[in-house]
Tab-separated table of C-alpha atoms in Angstrom:
chain	number	residue	atom	x	y	z
A	166	MET	CA	134.830	57.421	-172.075
A	167	ALA	CA	134.348	60.083	-169.400
A	168	ARG	CA	135.264	62.888	-171.813
A	169	ASP	CA	133.628	61.707	-175.070
A	170	PHE	CA	130.569	59.873	-173.740
A	171	ASP	CA	129.634	61.033	-170.211
A	172	ILE	CA	130.506	64.694	-170.638
A	173	GLY	CA	129.811	64.761	-174.406
A	174	ASP	CA	126.317	63.308	-173.991
A	175	SER	CA	125.634	65.609	-171.066
A	176	VAL	CA	126.436	68.625	-173.226
A	177	GLN	CA	124.148	67.331	-175.925
A	178	CYS	CA	121.367	66.712	-173.389
A	179	LEU	CA	121.591	70.322	-172.105
A	180	ARG	CA	121.543	71.634	-175.714
A	181	TYR	CA	118.569	69.438	-176.641
A	182	TYR	CA	116.386	70.627	-173.793
A	183	ALA	CA	117.445	74.231	-174.313
A	184	GLY	CA	115.801	73.900	-177.707
A	185	TRP	CA	112.551	72.854	-176.065
A	186	ALA	CA	112.288	75.880	-173.816
A	187	ASP	CA	110.164	77.960	-176.277
A	188	LYS	CA	108.158	75.014	-177.596
A	189	ILE	CA	106.129	74.036	-174.523
A	190	THR	CA	102.500	74.512	-175.685
A	191	GLY	CA	99.030	73.659	-174.442
A	192	GLN	CA	95.774	72.845	-176.143
A	193	SER	CA	92.683	74.894	-177.068
A	194	ILE	CA	89.713	72.630	-176.473
A	195	GLU	CA	86.168	73.042	-177.864
A	196	VAL	CA	83.522	72.821	-175.175
A	197	ASP	CA	80.599	74.944	-176.285
A	198	ASN	CA	81.354	77.512	-178.936
A	199	LYS	CA	78.293	79.557	-177.972
A	200	SER	CA	79.316	80.330	-174.385
A	201	LYS	CA	82.384	78.395	-173.204
A	202	LEU	CA	85.914	77.361	-174.116
A	203	ALA	CA	88.730	75.581	-172.397
A	204	PHE	CA	92.477	75.740	-172.860
A	205	THR	CA	95.486	74.177	-171.115
A	206	ARG	CA	98.726	75.818	-170.006
A	207	HIS	CA	101.860	73.833	-169.372
A	208	ASP	CA	103.084	75.654	-166.276
A	209	PRO	CA	106.273	74.673	-164.452
A	210	ILE	CA	105.445	72.290	-161.623
A	211	GLY	CA	107.602	74.348	-159.145
A	212	VAL	CA	110.386	73.297	-156.859
A	213	CYS	CA	111.958	69.988	-157.931
A	214	GLY	CA	113.880	67.841	-155.513
A	215	GLN	CA	116.265	65.757	-157.643
A	216	ILE	CA	118.167	62.768	-156.191
A	217	ILE	CA	120.777	61.222	-158.478
A	218	PRO	CA	123.017	58.032	-158.238
A	219	TRP	CA	126.765	57.614	-158.265
A	220	ASN	CA	127.333	55.596	-161.390
A	221	TYR	CA	126.922	58.503	-163.938
A	222	PRO	CA	127.056	61.551	-161.718
A	223	ILE	CA	127.477	64.054	-164.589
A	224	ASN	CA	125.030	62.440	-167.054
A	225	MET	CA	122.331	61.848	-164.435
A	226	TRP	CA	122.685	65.483	-163.372
A	227	ALA	CA	122.050	66.606	-166.936
A	228	TRP	CA	119.105	64.227	-167.430
A	229	LYS	CA	117.381	65.664	-164.346
A	230	VAL	CA	118.381	69.289	-164.575
A	231	ALA	CA	117.893	70.025	-168.289
A	232	PRO	CA	114.176	69.231	-168.732
A	233	ALA	CA	113.305	70.866	-165.408
A	234	LEU	CA	115.070	74.107	-166.434
A	235	ALA	CA	113.495	74.030	-169.937
A	236	VAL	CA	109.969	74.263	-168.457
A	237	GLY	CA	110.897	76.892	-165.832
A	238	CYS	CA	111.298	74.866	-162.617
A	239	THR	CA	113.815	75.422	-159.829
A	240	ILE	CA	115.971	72.677	-158.501
A	241	VAL	CA	117.254	71.318	-155.183
A	242	MET	CA	119.821	68.666	-156.212
A	243	LYS	CA	120.964	65.900	-153.807
A	244	PRO	CA	123.902	64.040	-155.424
A	245	SER	CA	125.005	60.661	-154.173
A	246	GLU	CA	127.080	60.840	-151.015
A	247	LEU	CA	129.677	58.757	-152.891
A	248	THR	CA	130.059	61.287	-155.801
A	249	PRO	CA	129.165	64.801	-154.639
A	250	LEU	CA	132.024	66.741	-156.275
A	251	THR	CA	130.688	66.595	-159.853
A	252	ALA	CA	127.382	68.162	-158.860
A	253	LEU	CA	129.224	70.899	-156.896
A	254	LYS	CA	131.467	71.609	-159.888
A	255	LEU	CA	128.503	71.745	-162.268
A	256	SER	CA	126.797	74.200	-159.886
A	257	GLU	CA	129.917	76.357	-160.119
A	258	LEU	CA	129.683	76.274	-163.868
A	259	ALA	CA	125.923	77.102	-163.771
A	260	LYS	CA	126.773	80.161	-161.712
A	261	GLU	CA	129.479	81.152	-164.128
A	262	ALA	CA	127.040	80.731	-166.982
A	263	GLY	CA	124.796	83.344	-165.410
A	264	PHE	CA	121.949	81.351	-163.828
A	265	PRO	CA	120.191	83.494	-161.186
A	266	PRO	CA	120.700	82.598	-157.485
A	267	GLY	CA	118.230	79.972	-156.283
A	268	VAL	CA	117.516	78.283	-159.630
A	269	ILE	CA	119.899	75.347	-159.108
A	270	ASN	CA	120.694	74.480	-155.506
A	271	THR	CA	123.035	71.665	-154.549
A	272	VAL	CA	122.780	69.970	-151.154
A	273	PRO	CA	125.306	67.168	-150.647
A	274	SER	CA	124.162	64.854	-147.836
A	275	LEU	CA	123.421	61.322	-146.849
A	276	GLY	CA	120.294	59.787	-148.423
A	277	PRO	CA	118.467	59.246	-145.119
A	278	VAL	CA	119.078	62.911	-144.235
A	279	GLY	CA	118.970	65.129	-147.373
A	280	GLY	CA	116.970	62.744	-149.538
A	281	ALA	CA	114.459	62.041	-146.828
A	282	ALA	CA	114.053	65.762	-146.194
A	283	LEU	CA	113.425	66.544	-149.886
A	284	ALA	CA	110.903	63.663	-150.240
A	285	SER	CA	108.824	64.790	-147.265
A	286	HIS	CA	109.081	68.581	-147.522
A	287	HIS	CA	105.688	70.275	-148.314
A	288	ASP	CA	107.309	73.025	-150.390
A	289	VAL	CA	108.909	70.527	-152.790
A	290	ASP	CA	106.455	70.084	-155.621
A	291	LYS	CA	108.120	67.154	-157.368
A	292	VAL	CA	110.698	64.559	-156.466
A	293	ALA	CA	112.747	63.039	-159.327
A	294	PHE	CA	114.819	60.001	-158.322
A	295	THR	CA	117.081	57.471	-159.977
A	296	GLY	CA	118.419	54.682	-157.817
A	297	SER	CA	117.396	51.529	-156.088
A	298	THR	CA	113.829	50.217	-155.928
A	299	VAL	CA	113.960	50.085	-152.154
A	300	THR	CA	114.880	53.725	-151.860
A	301	GLY	CA	112.325	54.668	-154.494
A	302	ARG	CA	109.580	53.109	-152.461
A	303	LYS	CA	110.594	55.068	-149.394
A	304	ILE	CA	110.549	58.295	-151.388
A	305	MET	CA	107.104	57.641	-152.778
A	306	GLU	CA	105.847	56.883	-149.276
A	307	ALA	CA	107.294	60.075	-147.872
A	308	ALA	CA	105.913	62.172	-150.740
A	309	ALA	CA	102.422	60.733	-150.284
A	310	LYS	CA	102.346	61.715	-146.634
A	311	SER	CA	103.151	65.188	-147.281
A	312	GLY	CA	91.580	70.041	-150.769
A	313	LYS	CA	90.923	73.178	-149.882
A	314	SER	CA	89.787	74.709	-153.175
A	315	PRO	CA	89.354	78.484	-153.204
A	316	HIS	CA	86.867	80.880	-154.896
A	317	LEU	CA	87.868	84.428	-155.576
A	318	VAL	CA	85.112	87.041	-156.051
A	319	PHE	CA	86.215	90.361	-157.506
A	320	GLU	CA	84.222	93.607	-157.413
A	321	SER	CA	83.507	93.402	-161.177
A	322	ALA	CA	81.822	90.018	-160.898
A	323	ASP	CA	78.114	89.302	-161.442
A	324	LEU	CA	77.481	88.805	-157.739
A	325	GLU	CA	74.169	86.969	-158.224
A	326	GLN	CA	75.917	84.379	-160.425
A	327	ALA	CA	79.008	84.243	-158.269
A	328	ALA	CA	76.956	83.484	-155.181
A	329	SER	CA	75.042	80.739	-157.052
A	330	TRP	CA	78.310	79.093	-158.157
A	331	ALA	CA	79.862	79.466	-154.677
A	332	ALA	CA	76.717	77.784	-153.223
A	333	LEU	CA	76.928	74.963	-155.705
A	334	GLY	CA	80.657	74.623	-154.983
A	335	ILE	CA	80.100	73.763	-151.324
A	336	CYS	CA	76.589	72.282	-151.310
A	337	TYR	CA	76.939	69.876	-154.273
A	338	ASN	CA	76.875	66.270	-153.054
A	339	SER	CA	76.620	67.655	-149.508
A	340	GLY	CA	80.148	68.955	-149.784
A	341	GLN	CA	81.556	65.490	-150.277
A	342	ASP	CA	83.528	66.487	-153.359
A	343	CYS	CA	87.238	66.584	-153.865
A	344	THR	CA	86.944	69.950	-155.570
A	345	ALA	CA	84.490	71.391	-153.025
A	346	GLY	CA	84.954	75.162	-153.008
A	347	SER	CA	85.352	75.366	-149.245
A	348	ARG	CA	87.070	78.815	-149.155
A	349	VAL	CA	85.595	81.898	-150.659
A	350	TYR	CA	87.466	85.194	-150.605
A	351	VAL	CA	85.548	88.294	-151.511
A	352	GLN	CA	86.803	91.784	-152.432
A	353	ASP	CA	86.089	94.224	-149.608
A	354	THR	CA	84.073	96.594	-151.791
A	355	VAL	CA	81.356	93.952	-152.482
A	356	TYR	CA	81.807	91.758	-149.393
A	357	ASP	CA	78.577	92.670	-147.612
A	358	LYS	CA	76.406	92.499	-150.712
A	359	PHE	CA	77.868	89.153	-151.776
A	360	THR	CA	77.484	87.502	-148.377
A	361	SER	CA	73.860	88.617	-148.207
A	362	ILE	CA	73.096	87.018	-151.554
A	363	LEU	CA	75.099	83.905	-150.573
A	364	VAL	CA	73.054	83.405	-147.421
A	365	ASP	CA	69.837	83.511	-149.559
A	366	ARG	CA	71.265	80.937	-151.965
A	367	VAL	CA	72.322	78.574	-149.218
A	368	LYS	CA	69.010	78.817	-147.368
A	369	ALA	CA	67.111	78.047	-150.580
A	370	LEU	CA	68.690	74.611	-150.846
A	371	VAL	CA	66.513	71.764	-149.464
A	372	VAL	CA	68.549	69.209	-147.573
A	373	GLY	CA	66.508	66.120	-146.895
A	374	ASP	CA	65.167	62.818	-148.255
A	375	GLY	CA	66.777	62.102	-151.610
A	376	LEU	CA	63.558	60.543	-152.873
A	377	GLU	CA	61.739	63.825	-152.520
A	378	GLU	CA	61.619	65.879	-155.758
A	379	ALA	CA	62.398	69.183	-154.070
A	380	THR	CA	65.524	67.862	-152.306
A	381	GLY	CA	68.799	69.274	-153.552
A	382	ALA	CA	71.140	67.515	-151.080
A	383	GLY	CA	71.018	64.514	-148.832
A	384	PRO	CA	72.776	63.362	-145.669
A	385	VAL	CA	76.509	62.780	-145.481
A	386	VAL	CA	77.685	59.222	-146.144
A	387	SER	CA	78.104	57.786	-142.607
A	388	LYS	CA	78.062	58.358	-138.879
A	389	GLY	CA	81.844	58.664	-138.957
A	390	GLN	CA	81.746	61.430	-141.564
A	391	TYR	CA	78.843	63.083	-139.756
A	392	ASP	CA	80.985	63.248	-136.569
A	393	ARG	CA	83.995	64.450	-138.488
A	394	VAL	CA	82.115	67.342	-140.110
A	395	TRP	CA	80.518	68.406	-136.873
A	396	GLY	CA	83.932	68.273	-135.242
A	397	TYR	CA	85.111	70.885	-137.755
A	398	ILE	CA	82.031	73.016	-137.225
A	399	ASP	CA	82.646	72.942	-133.428
A	400	SER	CA	86.280	73.748	-134.051
A	401	GLY	CA	85.361	76.778	-136.125
A	402	LYS	CA	83.140	78.105	-133.396
A	403	ALA	CA	85.797	77.485	-130.740
A	404	GLU	CA	88.476	79.248	-132.726
A	405	GLY	CA	86.334	82.364	-133.101
A	406	ALA	CA	84.837	82.159	-136.533
A	407	HIS	CA	81.284	83.650	-136.907
A	408	VAL	CA	78.486	81.365	-138.058
A	409	LEU	CA	76.586	83.284	-140.755
A	410	VAL	CA	74.116	80.498	-141.519
A	411	GLY	CA	73.740	76.838	-140.368
A	412	GLY	CA	75.918	75.457	-137.634
A	413	GLU	CA	73.077	73.821	-135.612
A	414	LYS	CA	72.321	70.089	-135.403
A	415	ARG	CA	68.964	68.781	-136.354
A	416	GLN	CA	67.037	66.885	-133.755
A	417	SER	CA	65.524	64.532	-136.323
A	418	LYS	CA	66.839	61.217	-137.481
A	419	GLY	CA	69.527	61.059	-140.185
A	420	TYR	CA	73.135	62.193	-140.749
A	421	TYR	CA	72.095	65.580	-142.101
A	422	VAL	CA	74.418	68.561	-142.016
A	423	ASP	CA	72.790	71.793	-143.086
A	424	PRO	CA	75.176	73.992	-145.103
A	425	THR	CA	77.232	76.078	-142.691
A	426	VAL	CA	78.955	79.326	-143.653
A	427	PHE	CA	81.614	80.850	-141.462
A	428	THR	CA	82.962	84.433	-141.612
A	429	ASN	CA	85.586	86.298	-139.595
A	430	ILE	CA	88.038	83.573	-140.475
A	431	THR	CA	91.863	83.508	-140.089
A	432	SER	CA	94.308	81.470	-142.091
A	433	ASP	CA	95.410	79.377	-139.106
A	434	MET	CA	91.919	77.988	-138.328
A	435	LYS	CA	91.365	74.239	-138.933
A	436	ILE	CA	88.244	74.934	-141.008
A	437	VAL	CA	90.414	77.034	-143.307
A	438	LYS	CA	93.471	74.762	-143.503
A	439	GLU	CA	92.088	71.201	-143.591
A	440	GLU	CA	89.846	69.356	-145.961
A	441	ILE	CA	86.450	68.789	-144.341
A	442	PHE	CA	84.502	66.915	-147.043
A	443	GLY	CA	81.210	68.342	-145.972
A	444	PRO	CA	78.996	71.410	-146.583
A	445	VAL	CA	81.120	73.853	-144.567
A	446	LEU	CA	82.254	77.111	-146.185
A	447	SER	CA	84.687	79.722	-144.946
A	448	VAL	CA	84.318	83.234	-146.278
A	449	GLY	CA	87.159	85.693	-146.061
A	450	VAL	CA	87.906	89.163	-147.507
A	451	PHE	CA	90.667	90.746	-149.508
A	452	LYS	CA	91.543	94.237	-150.770
A	453	THR	CA	93.868	93.700	-153.730
A	454	GLU	CA	94.303	91.150	-156.498
A	455	GLU	CA	97.783	90.255	-155.180
A	456	GLU	CA	96.286	89.593	-151.723
A	457	ALA	CA	93.559	87.376	-153.197
A	458	ILE	CA	96.078	85.235	-155.081
A	459	ALA	CA	98.218	84.832	-151.957
A	460	LEU	CA	95.199	83.759	-149.879
A	461	ALA	CA	94.039	81.303	-152.507
A	462	ASN	CA	97.476	79.705	-152.858
A	463	ASP	CA	98.078	79.419	-149.087
A	464	THR	CA	97.384	75.683	-148.927
A	465	THR	CA	99.158	72.436	-149.435
A	466	TYR	CA	96.353	71.319	-151.785
A	467	GLY	CA	95.915	72.299	-155.426
A	468	LEU	CA	93.131	70.483	-157.163
A	469	GLY	CA	90.663	73.170	-158.147
A	470	ALA	CA	90.055	76.894	-157.894
A	471	GLY	CA	87.477	79.408	-159.063
A	472	LEU	CA	87.451	83.078	-159.869
A	473	HIS	CA	84.587	85.462	-160.693
A	474	SER	CA	85.288	88.620	-162.578
A	475	ASN	CA	84.084	90.440	-165.695
A	476	ASP	CA	87.573	91.958	-166.268
A	477	ALA	CA	89.050	89.722	-168.947
A	478	ASN	CA	92.629	90.834	-168.291
A	479	GLN	CA	92.194	90.066	-164.597
A	480	CYS	CA	90.804	86.633	-165.459
A	481	MET	CA	93.897	85.818	-167.468
A	482	ARG	CA	96.263	87.164	-164.807
A	483	VAL	CA	94.650	85.434	-161.887
A	484	SER	CA	93.960	82.065	-163.609
A	485	SER	CA	97.662	81.960	-164.534
A	486	ALA	CA	98.781	82.720	-160.969
A	487	LEU	CA	96.482	80.249	-159.163
A	488	GLU	CA	98.237	77.030	-158.098
A	489	ALA	CA	95.602	74.508	-159.084
A	490	GLY	CA	95.198	71.793	-161.681
A	491	THR	CA	91.833	73.192	-162.737
A	492	VAL	CA	90.698	76.803	-162.665
A	493	TRP	CA	87.078	77.702	-163.334
A	494	VAL	CA	86.313	81.244	-164.485
A	495	ASN	CA	82.782	82.515	-163.779
A	496	GLN	CA	81.553	79.006	-163.032
A	497	TYR	CA	82.581	76.105	-160.824
A	498	ASN	CA	82.806	72.294	-160.687
A	499	ILE	CA	81.838	71.763	-164.294
A	500	LEU	CA	83.850	69.053	-165.967
A	501	ASN	CA	84.081	67.912	-169.619
A	502	ASN	CA	85.329	64.549	-170.746
A	503	ASN	CA	87.755	66.161	-173.320
A	504	VAL	CA	89.309	68.542	-170.775
A	505	PRO	CA	92.057	67.146	-168.465
A	506	PHE	CA	91.507	67.010	-164.723
A	507	GLY	CA	94.046	66.621	-161.907
A	508	GLY	CA	95.882	68.414	-159.155
A	509	LYS	CA	99.033	70.133	-158.017
A	510	LYS	CA	100.901	69.938	-154.711
A	511	GLN	CA	99.294	67.312	-152.387
A	512	SER	CA	96.262	67.022	-154.639
A	513	GLY	CA	97.560	64.322	-156.941
A	514	ILE	CA	99.953	63.194	-159.673
A	515	GLY	CA	98.985	62.942	-163.323
A	516	ARG	CA	95.724	63.713	-165.184
A	517	GLU	CA	92.410	62.081	-165.887
A	518	LEU	CA	90.158	62.863	-168.885
A	519	GLY	CA	91.062	64.344	-172.226
A	520	SER	CA	93.979	63.201	-174.383
A	521	TYR	CA	96.320	63.829	-171.403
A	522	ALA	CA	94.855	60.819	-169.577
A	523	LEU	CA	96.176	58.564	-172.341
A	524	GLU	CA	99.708	59.438	-171.274
A	525	GLU	CA	99.064	58.001	-167.823
A	526	TYR	CA	98.323	54.610	-169.426
A	527	THR	CA	101.034	54.617	-171.995
A	528	SER	CA	104.323	52.833	-171.446
A	529	VAL	CA	106.904	54.424	-173.618
A	530	LYS	CA	109.216	52.017	-175.367
A	531	ALA	CA	112.408	52.999	-177.160
A	532	ILE	CA	113.775	50.650	-179.771
A	533	HIS	CA	117.327	51.293	-181.070
A	534	TRP	CA	117.967	49.315	-184.293
A	535	ASN	CA	121.463	49.365	-185.752
A	536	PHE	CA	121.511	48.281	-189.375
A	537	GLY	CA	124.866	49.586	-190.474
A	538	ASP	CA	127.220	50.820	-187.760
A	539	LYS	CA	130.181	48.517	-186.917
A	540	LEU	CA	131.749	48.544	-183.449
A	541	ASP	CA	135.483	48.699	-183.136
A	542	TRP	CA	136.828	46.788	-180.175
A	543	PRO	CA	138.585	47.179	-177.738
A	544	LEU	CA	137.634	50.690	-176.675
A	545	TYR	CA	140.472	53.245	-176.534
């Protein structure tokens, strides 16, 4: 049984998913053939923490490892503390087969130690688990505890348009938006010109009574949210960021927060790291494309991102490198019902909208119907 079924099926599982490796494809989606298109890429989710049980320690290893490798993920495997030797032997064989260092990593440990560490670690992008319901609940809770959407403005961009989209990204719905573009990084060669235009755009927005026709944004939702947003603004000032526009409380009635733009930011500031959910924008600077990507991805969130460039090759390179569920190119915050929406990292699991959303509401049933094979018993 161990040789013909457990090992035999594990071999077939590895071979099956090896065949999928060059067949992972996305969709090209019609949005507006005159000016827009959308397409999806099936990128590897990243580092996968995989926790397997003791009853089929070889087969469960194959079930977890094979599909993850097929799509390009790396793995940190935590075998059951009762059956760690098979995973260690399989790791030896993976090394012998020529897998690069760091692709498959095996960490034998107790569940409350190694399993808990994987489930709560911010650099683990997915946890795959087979085992008891009680442990599964603990893992989900730990993963849930573990949006700061970026805009990148490159020197080739239409700066007038980029500034308008950046203003919309942070001012829309008074910044109370899960994809609010609350970090903008601008190439140093166009930084001064862009920020000047951005200030004009932000100042042009009328924040006031929603019943007035000229109003473009109203108050934040509550006193609690008003205090929260102003707490972040005060924090930005205290940590040394420069207020480019806004940053002063109104004396009139109402929970109004005028759009506030900070410059001279650093990556360790609260206004840069944490989700504010208000009209507060941090503007930074970069020199190279590689630096821009690193700054954009330096967050535990990954819902949306935007980039502005008229270099088509750059748009493809950067959109592929950004760690976000949605990337807008030369626009921002525009959604279509036929294009999937969802996040990476701490910004969510699964997708809404488009045909991909149907998968979230589909329970897959497998029916195995034998109409001719006869079982010989007893097994030998």
